[in-house]
Short mmCIF file of N, CA and C in Angstrom, two decimals:
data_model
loop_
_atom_site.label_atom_id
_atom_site.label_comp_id
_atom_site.label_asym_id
_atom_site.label_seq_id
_atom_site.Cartn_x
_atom_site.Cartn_y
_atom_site.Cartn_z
N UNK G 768 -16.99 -33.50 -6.06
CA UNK G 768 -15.77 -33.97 -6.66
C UNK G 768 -14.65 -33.85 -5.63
N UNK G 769 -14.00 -35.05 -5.32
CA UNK G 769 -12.71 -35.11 -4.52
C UNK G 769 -11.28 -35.43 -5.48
N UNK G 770 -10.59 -34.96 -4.57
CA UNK G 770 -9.44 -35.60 -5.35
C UNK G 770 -8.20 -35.63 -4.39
N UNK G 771 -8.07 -36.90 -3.61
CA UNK G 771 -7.34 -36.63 -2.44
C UNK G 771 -7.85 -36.09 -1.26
N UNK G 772 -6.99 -35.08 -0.60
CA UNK G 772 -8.19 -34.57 0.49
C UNK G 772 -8.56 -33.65 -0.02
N UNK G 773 -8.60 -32.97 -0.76
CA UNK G 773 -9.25 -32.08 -1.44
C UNK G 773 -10.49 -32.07 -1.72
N UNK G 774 -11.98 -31.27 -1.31
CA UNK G 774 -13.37 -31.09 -1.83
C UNK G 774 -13.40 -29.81 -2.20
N UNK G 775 -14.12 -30.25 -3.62
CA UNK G 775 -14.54 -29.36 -4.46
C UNK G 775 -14.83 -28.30 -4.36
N UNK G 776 -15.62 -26.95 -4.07
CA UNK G 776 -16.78 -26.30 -3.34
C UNK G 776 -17.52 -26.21 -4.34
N UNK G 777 -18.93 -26.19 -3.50
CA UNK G 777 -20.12 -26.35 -4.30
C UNK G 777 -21.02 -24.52 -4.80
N UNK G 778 -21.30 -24.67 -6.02
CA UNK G 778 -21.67 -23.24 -5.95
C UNK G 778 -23.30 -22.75 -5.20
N UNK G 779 -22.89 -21.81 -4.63
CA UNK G 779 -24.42 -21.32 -3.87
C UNK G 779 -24.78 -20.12 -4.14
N UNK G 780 -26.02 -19.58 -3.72
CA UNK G 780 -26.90 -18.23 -3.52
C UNK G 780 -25.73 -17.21 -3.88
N UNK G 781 -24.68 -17.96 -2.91
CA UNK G 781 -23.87 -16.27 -2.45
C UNK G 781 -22.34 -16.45 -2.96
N UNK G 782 -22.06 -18.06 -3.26
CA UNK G 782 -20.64 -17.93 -4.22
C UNK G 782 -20.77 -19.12 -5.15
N UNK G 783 -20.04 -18.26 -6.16
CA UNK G 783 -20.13 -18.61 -7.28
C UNK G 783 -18.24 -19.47 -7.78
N UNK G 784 -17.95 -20.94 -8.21
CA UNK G 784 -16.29 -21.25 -7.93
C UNK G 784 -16.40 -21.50 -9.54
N UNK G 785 -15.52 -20.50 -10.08
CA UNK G 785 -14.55 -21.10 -11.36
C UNK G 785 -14.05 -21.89 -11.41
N UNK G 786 -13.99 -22.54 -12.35
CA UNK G 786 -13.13 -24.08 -12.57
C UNK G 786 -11.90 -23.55 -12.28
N UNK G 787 -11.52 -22.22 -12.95
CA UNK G 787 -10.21 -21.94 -12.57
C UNK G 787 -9.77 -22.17 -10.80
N UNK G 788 -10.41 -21.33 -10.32
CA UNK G 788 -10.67 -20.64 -8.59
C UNK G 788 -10.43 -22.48 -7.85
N UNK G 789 -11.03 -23.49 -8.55
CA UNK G 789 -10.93 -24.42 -7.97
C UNK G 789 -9.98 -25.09 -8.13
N UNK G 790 -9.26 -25.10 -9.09
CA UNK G 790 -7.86 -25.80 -10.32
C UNK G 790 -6.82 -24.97 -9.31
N UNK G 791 -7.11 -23.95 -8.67
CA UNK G 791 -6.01 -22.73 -8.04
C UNK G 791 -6.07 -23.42 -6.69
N UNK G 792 -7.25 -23.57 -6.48
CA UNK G 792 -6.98 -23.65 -4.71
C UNK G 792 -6.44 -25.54 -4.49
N UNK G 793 -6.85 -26.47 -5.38
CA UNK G 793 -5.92 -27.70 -5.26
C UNK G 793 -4.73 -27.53 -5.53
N UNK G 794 -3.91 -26.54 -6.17
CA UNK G 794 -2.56 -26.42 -6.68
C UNK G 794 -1.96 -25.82 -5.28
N UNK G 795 -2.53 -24.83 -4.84
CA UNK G 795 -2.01 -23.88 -3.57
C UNK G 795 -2.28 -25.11 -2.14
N UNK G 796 -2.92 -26.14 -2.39
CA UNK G 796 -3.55 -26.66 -1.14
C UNK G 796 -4.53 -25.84 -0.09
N UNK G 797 -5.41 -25.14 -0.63
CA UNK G 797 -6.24 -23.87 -0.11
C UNK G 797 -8.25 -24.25 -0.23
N UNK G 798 -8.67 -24.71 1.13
CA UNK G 798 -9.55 -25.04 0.87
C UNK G 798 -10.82 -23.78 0.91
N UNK G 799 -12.16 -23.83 0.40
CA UNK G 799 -13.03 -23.04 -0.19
C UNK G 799 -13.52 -22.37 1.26
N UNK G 800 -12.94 -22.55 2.33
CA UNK G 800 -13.44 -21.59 3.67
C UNK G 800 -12.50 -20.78 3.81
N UNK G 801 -11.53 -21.29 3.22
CA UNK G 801 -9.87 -20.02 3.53
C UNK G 801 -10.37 -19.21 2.93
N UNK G 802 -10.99 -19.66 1.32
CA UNK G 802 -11.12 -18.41 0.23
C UNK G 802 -12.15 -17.43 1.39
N UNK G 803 -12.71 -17.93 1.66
CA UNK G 803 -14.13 -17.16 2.14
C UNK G 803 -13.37 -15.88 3.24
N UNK G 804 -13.05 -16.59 4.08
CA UNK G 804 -12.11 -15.63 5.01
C UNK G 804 -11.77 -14.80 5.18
N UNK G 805 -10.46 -15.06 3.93
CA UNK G 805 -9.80 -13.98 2.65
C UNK G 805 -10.87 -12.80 2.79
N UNK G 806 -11.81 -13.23 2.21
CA UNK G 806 -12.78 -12.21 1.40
C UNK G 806 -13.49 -11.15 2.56
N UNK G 807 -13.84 -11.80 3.92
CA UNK G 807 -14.37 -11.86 4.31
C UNK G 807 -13.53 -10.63 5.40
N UNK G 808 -12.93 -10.97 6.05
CA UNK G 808 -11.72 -10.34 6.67
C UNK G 808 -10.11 -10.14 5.88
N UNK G 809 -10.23 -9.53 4.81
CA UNK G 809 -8.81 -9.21 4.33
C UNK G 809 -7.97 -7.95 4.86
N UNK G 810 -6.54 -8.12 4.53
CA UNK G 810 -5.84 -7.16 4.85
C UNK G 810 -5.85 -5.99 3.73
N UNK G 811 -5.80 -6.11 2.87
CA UNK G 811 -5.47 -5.69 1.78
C UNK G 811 -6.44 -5.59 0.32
N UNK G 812 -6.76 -4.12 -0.09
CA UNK G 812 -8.14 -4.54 -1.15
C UNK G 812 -7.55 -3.72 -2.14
N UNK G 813 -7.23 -4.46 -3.36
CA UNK G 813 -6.73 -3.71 -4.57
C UNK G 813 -8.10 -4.09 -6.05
N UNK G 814 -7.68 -3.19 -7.23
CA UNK G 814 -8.47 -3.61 -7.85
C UNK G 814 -7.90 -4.84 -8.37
N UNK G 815 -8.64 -5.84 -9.27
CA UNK G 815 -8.29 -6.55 -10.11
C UNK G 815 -7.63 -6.65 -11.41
N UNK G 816 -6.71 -7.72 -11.59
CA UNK G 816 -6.30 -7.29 -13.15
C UNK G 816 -7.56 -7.70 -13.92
N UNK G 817 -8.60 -8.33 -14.06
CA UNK G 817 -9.15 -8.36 -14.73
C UNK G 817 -10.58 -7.05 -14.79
N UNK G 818 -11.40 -6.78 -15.91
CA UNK G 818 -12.28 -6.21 -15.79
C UNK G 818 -13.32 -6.13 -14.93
N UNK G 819 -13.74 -4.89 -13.67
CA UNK G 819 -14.58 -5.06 -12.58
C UNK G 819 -14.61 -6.49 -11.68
N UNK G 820 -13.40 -6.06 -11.40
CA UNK G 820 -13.15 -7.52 -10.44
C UNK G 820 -12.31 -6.51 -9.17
N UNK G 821 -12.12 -7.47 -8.23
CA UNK G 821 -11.60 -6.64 -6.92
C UNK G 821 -10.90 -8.18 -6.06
N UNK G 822 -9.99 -7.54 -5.64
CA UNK G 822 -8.47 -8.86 -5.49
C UNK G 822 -8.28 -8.26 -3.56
N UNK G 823 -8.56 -9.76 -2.82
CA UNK G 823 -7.65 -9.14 -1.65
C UNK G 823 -7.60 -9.84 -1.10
N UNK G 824 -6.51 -9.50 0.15
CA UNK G 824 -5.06 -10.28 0.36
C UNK G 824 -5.32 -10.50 1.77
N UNK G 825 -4.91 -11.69 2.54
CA UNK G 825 -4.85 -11.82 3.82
C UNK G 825 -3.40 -12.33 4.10
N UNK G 826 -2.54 -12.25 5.07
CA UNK G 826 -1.26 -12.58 5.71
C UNK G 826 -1.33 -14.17 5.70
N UNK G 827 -0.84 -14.77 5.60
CA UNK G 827 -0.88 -16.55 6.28
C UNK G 827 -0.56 -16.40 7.68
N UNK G 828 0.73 -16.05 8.16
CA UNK G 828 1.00 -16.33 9.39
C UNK G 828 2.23 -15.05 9.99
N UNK G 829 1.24 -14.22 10.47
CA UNK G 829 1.87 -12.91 10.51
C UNK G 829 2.68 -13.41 12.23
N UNK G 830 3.58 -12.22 12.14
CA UNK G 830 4.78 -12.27 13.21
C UNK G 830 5.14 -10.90 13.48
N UNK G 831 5.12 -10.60 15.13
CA UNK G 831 5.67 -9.66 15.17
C UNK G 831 7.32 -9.15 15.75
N UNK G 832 7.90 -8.17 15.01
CA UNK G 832 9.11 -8.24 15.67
C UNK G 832 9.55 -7.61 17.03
N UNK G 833 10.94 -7.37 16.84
CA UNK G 833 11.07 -6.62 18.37
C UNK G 833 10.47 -4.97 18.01
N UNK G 834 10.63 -4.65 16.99
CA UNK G 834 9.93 -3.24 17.16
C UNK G 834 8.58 -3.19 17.23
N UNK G 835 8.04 -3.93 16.53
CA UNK G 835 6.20 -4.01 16.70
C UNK G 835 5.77 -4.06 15.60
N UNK G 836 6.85 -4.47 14.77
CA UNK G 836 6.09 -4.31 12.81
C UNK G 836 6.10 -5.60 12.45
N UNK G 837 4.50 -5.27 11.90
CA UNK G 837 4.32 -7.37 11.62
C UNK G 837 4.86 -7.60 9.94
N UNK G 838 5.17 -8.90 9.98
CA UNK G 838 6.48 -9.51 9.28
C UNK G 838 5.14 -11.03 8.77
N UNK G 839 5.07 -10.97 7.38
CA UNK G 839 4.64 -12.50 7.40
C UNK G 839 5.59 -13.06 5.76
N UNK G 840 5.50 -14.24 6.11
CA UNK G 840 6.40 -15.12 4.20
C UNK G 840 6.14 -15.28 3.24
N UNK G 841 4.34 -15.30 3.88
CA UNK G 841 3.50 -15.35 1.82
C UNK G 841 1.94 -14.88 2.56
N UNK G 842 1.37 -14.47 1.58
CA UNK G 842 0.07 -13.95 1.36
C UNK G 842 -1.34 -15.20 0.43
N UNK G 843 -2.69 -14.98 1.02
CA UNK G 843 -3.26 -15.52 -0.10
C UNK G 843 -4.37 -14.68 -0.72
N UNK G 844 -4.56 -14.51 -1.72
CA UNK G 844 -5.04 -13.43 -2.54
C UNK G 844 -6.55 -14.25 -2.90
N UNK G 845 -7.57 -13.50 -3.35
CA UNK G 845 -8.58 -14.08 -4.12
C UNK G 845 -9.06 -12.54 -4.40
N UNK G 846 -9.42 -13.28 -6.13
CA UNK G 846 -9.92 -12.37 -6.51
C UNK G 846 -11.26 -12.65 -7.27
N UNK G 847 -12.21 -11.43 -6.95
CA UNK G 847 -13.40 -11.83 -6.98
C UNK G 847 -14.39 -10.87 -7.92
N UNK G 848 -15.73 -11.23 -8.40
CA UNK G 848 -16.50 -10.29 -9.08
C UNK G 848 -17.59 -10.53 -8.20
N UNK G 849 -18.51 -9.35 -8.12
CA UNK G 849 -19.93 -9.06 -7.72
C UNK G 849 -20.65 -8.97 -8.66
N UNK G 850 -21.87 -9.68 -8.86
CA UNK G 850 -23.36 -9.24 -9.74
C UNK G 850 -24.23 -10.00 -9.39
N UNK G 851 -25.18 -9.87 -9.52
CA UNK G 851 -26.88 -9.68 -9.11
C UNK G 851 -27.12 -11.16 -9.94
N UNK G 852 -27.78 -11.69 -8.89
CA UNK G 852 -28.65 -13.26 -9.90
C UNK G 852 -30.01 -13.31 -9.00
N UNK G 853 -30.68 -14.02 -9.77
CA UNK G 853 -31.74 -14.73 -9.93
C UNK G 853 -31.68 -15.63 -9.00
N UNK G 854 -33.07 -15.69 -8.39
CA UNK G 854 -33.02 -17.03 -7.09
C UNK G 854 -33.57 -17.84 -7.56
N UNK G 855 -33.77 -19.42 -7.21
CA UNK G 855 -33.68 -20.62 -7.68
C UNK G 855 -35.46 -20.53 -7.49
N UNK G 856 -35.69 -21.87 -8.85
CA UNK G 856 -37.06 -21.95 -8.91
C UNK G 856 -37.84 -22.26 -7.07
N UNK G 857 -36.84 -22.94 -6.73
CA UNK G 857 -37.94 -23.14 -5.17
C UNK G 857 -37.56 -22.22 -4.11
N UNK G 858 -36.95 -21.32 -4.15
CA UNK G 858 -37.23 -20.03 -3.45
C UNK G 858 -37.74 -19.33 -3.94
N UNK G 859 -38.86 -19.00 -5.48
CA UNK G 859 -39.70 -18.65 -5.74
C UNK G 859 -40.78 -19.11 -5.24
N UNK G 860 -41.24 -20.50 -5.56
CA UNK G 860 -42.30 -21.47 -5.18
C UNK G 860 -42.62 -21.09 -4.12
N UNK G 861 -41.59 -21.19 -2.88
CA UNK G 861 -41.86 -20.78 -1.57
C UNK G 861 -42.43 -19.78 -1.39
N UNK G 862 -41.88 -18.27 -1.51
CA UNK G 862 -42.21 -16.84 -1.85
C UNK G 862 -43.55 -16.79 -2.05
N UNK G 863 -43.63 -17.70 -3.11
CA UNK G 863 -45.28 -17.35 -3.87
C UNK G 863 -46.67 -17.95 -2.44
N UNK G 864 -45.94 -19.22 -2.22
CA UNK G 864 -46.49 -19.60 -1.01
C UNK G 864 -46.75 -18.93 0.10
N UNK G 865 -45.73 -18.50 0.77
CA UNK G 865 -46.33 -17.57 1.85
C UNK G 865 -46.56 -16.00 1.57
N UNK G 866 -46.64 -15.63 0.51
CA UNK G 866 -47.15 -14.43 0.17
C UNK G 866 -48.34 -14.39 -0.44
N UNK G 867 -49.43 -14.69 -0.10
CA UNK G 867 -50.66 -15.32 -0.99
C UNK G 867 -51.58 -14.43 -0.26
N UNK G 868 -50.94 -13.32 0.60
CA UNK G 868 -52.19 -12.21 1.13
C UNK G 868 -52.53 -11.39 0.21
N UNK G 869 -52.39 -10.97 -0.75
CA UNK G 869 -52.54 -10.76 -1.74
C UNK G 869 -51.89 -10.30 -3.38
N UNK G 870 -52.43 -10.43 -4.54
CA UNK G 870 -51.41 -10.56 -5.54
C UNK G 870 -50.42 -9.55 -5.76
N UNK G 871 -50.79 -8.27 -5.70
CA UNK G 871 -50.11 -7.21 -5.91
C UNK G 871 -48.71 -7.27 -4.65
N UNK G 872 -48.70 -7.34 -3.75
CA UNK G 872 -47.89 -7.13 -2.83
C UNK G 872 -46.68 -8.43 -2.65
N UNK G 873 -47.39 -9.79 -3.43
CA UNK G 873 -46.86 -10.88 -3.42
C UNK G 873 -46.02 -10.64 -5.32
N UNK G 874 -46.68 -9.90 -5.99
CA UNK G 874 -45.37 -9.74 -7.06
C UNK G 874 -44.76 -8.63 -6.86
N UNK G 875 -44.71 -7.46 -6.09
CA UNK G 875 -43.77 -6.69 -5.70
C UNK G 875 -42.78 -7.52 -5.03
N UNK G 876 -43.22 -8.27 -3.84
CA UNK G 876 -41.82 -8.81 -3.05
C UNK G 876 -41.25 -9.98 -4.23
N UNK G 877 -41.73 -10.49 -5.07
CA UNK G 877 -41.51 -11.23 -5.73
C UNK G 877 -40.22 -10.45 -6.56
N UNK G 878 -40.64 -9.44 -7.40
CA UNK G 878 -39.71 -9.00 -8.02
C UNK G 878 -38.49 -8.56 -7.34
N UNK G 879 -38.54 -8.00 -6.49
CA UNK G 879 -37.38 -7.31 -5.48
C UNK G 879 -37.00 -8.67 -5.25
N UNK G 880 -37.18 -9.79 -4.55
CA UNK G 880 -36.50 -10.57 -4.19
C UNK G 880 -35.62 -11.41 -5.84
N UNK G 881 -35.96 -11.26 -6.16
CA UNK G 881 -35.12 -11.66 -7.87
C UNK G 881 -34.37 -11.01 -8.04
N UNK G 882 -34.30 -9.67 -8.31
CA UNK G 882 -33.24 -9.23 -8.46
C UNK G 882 -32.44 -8.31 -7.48
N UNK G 883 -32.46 -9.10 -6.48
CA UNK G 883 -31.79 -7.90 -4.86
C UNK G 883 -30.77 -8.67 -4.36
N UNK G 884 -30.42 -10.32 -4.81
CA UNK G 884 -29.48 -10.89 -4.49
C UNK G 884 -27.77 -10.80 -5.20
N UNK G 885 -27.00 -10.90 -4.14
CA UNK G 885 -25.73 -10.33 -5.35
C UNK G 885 -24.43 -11.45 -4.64
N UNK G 886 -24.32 -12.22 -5.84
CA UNK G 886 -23.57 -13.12 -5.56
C UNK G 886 -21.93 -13.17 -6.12
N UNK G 887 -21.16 -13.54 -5.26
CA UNK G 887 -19.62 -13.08 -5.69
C UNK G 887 -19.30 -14.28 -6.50
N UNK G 888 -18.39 -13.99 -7.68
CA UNK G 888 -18.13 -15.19 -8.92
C UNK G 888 -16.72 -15.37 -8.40
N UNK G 889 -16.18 -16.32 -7.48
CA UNK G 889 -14.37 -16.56 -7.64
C UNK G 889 -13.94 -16.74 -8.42
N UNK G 890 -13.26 -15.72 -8.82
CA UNK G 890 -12.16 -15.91 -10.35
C UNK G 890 -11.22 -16.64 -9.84
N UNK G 891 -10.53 -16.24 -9.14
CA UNK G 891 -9.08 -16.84 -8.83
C UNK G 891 -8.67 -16.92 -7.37
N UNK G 892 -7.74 -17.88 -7.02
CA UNK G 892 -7.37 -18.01 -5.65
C UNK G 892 -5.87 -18.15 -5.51
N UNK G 893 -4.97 -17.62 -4.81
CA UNK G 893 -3.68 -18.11 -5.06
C UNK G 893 -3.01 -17.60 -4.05
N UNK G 894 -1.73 -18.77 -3.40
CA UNK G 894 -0.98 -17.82 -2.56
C UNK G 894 0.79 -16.81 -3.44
N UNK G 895 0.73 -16.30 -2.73
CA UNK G 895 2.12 -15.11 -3.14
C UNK G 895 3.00 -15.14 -2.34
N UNK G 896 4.33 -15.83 -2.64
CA UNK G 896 5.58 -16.00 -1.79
C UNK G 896 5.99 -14.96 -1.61
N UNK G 897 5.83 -14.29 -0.07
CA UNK G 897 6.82 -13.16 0.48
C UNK G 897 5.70 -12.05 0.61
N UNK G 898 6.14 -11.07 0.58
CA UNK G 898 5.26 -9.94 0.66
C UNK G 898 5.05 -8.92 -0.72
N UNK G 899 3.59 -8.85 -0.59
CA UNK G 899 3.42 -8.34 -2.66
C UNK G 899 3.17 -6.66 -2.51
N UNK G 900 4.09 -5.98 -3.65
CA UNK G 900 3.46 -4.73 -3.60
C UNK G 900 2.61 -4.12 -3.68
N UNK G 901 2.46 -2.61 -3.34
CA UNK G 901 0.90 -2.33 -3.25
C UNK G 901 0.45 -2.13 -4.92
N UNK G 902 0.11 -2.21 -5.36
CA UNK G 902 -0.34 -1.64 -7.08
C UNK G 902 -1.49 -0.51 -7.19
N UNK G 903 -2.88 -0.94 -6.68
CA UNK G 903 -3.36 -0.37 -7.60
C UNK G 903 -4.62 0.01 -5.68
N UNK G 904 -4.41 0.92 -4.98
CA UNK G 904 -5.42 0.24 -3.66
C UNK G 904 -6.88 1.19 -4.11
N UNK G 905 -8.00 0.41 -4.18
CA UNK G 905 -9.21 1.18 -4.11
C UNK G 905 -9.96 2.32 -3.28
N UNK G 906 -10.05 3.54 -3.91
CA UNK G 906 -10.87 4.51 -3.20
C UNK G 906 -11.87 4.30 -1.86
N UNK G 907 -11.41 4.70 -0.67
CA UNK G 907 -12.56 4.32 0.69
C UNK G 907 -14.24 4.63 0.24
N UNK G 908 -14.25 5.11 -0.86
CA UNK G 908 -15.72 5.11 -1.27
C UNK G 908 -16.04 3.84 -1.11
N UNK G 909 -15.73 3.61 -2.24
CA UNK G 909 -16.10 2.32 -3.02
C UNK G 909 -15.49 0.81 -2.13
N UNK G 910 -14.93 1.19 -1.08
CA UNK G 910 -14.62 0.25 -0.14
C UNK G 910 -15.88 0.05 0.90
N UNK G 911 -16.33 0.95 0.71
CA UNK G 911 -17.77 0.94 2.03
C UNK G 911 -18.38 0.23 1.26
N UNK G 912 -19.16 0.92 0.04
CA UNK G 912 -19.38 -0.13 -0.56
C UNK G 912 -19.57 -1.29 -0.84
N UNK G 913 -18.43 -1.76 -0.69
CA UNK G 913 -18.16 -3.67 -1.06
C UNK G 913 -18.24 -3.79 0.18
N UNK G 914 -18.38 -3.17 1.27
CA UNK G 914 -18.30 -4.05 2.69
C UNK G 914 -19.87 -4.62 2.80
N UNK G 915 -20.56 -3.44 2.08
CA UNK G 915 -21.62 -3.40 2.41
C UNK G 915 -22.61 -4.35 1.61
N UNK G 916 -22.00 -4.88 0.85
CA UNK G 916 -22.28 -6.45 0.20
C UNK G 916 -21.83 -7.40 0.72
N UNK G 917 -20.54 -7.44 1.24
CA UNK G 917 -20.08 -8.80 1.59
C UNK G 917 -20.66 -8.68 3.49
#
């Protein structure tokens, strides 16, 4: 789906786009690799307002001054959920295919590979005029953690 220069993003293995997340990023002019980015390299990791969700922030176009403290005009935020899915009927098919040394060892990897994938759901995408306060910042536990998924 286009609409202008705008493309859609398509959902995969590893992200998952809300109608919302997509309705957000044509309004902001923010295409589905920025979101990734964001996520990917952020400045900033707070929790989410919504339930088990996790929100974070990258600079647009940071500046530094004469003292050495960086200065940027707006931020873009995405906020995101993690959970576990199911892989598609033909990355089973496949699986089953080259694991045919024998049955037992071919439904162990079978099962582990079903449920070992963990795919992020974009709730929302949006930029924030100016610089946003800190609210709510997540425990470095639970930050290793999420690194260690994404």
């Amino acid at each position: 789906m286009t609409f202008g220069n705008f493309k859609a993003p398509k959902n995969t293995d590893k992200y998952y786009w809300t109608r919302h997340s997509v309705g957000k990023m044509m309004q902001y002019g923010l295409s589905a690799q920025r979101a990734i980015r964001v996520i990917r390299s952020y400045q900033r990791i707070e929790l989410g307002v919504a339930k088990n969700t996790v929100a974070v922030m990258q600079p647009v176009s940071v500046k530094t001054d004469k003292d050495g403290k960086k200065k940027w005009s707006q931020e873009i935020w995405v906020m995101y959920q993690s959970h576990k899915v199911r892989n598609s009927k033909s990355q089973i098919l496949n699986l089953k295919q080259t694991s045919s040394s024998s049955p037992s060892v071919a439904t162990d990897r079978l099962k582990n590979q079903l449920f070992s994938q963990n795919q992020l759901k974009i709730i929302s995408v949006w930029r924030y005029p100016g610089v946003s306060p800190k609210n709510n910042p997540i425990p470095s536990e639970i930050l290793e953690e999420v690194g260690d998924m994404i």
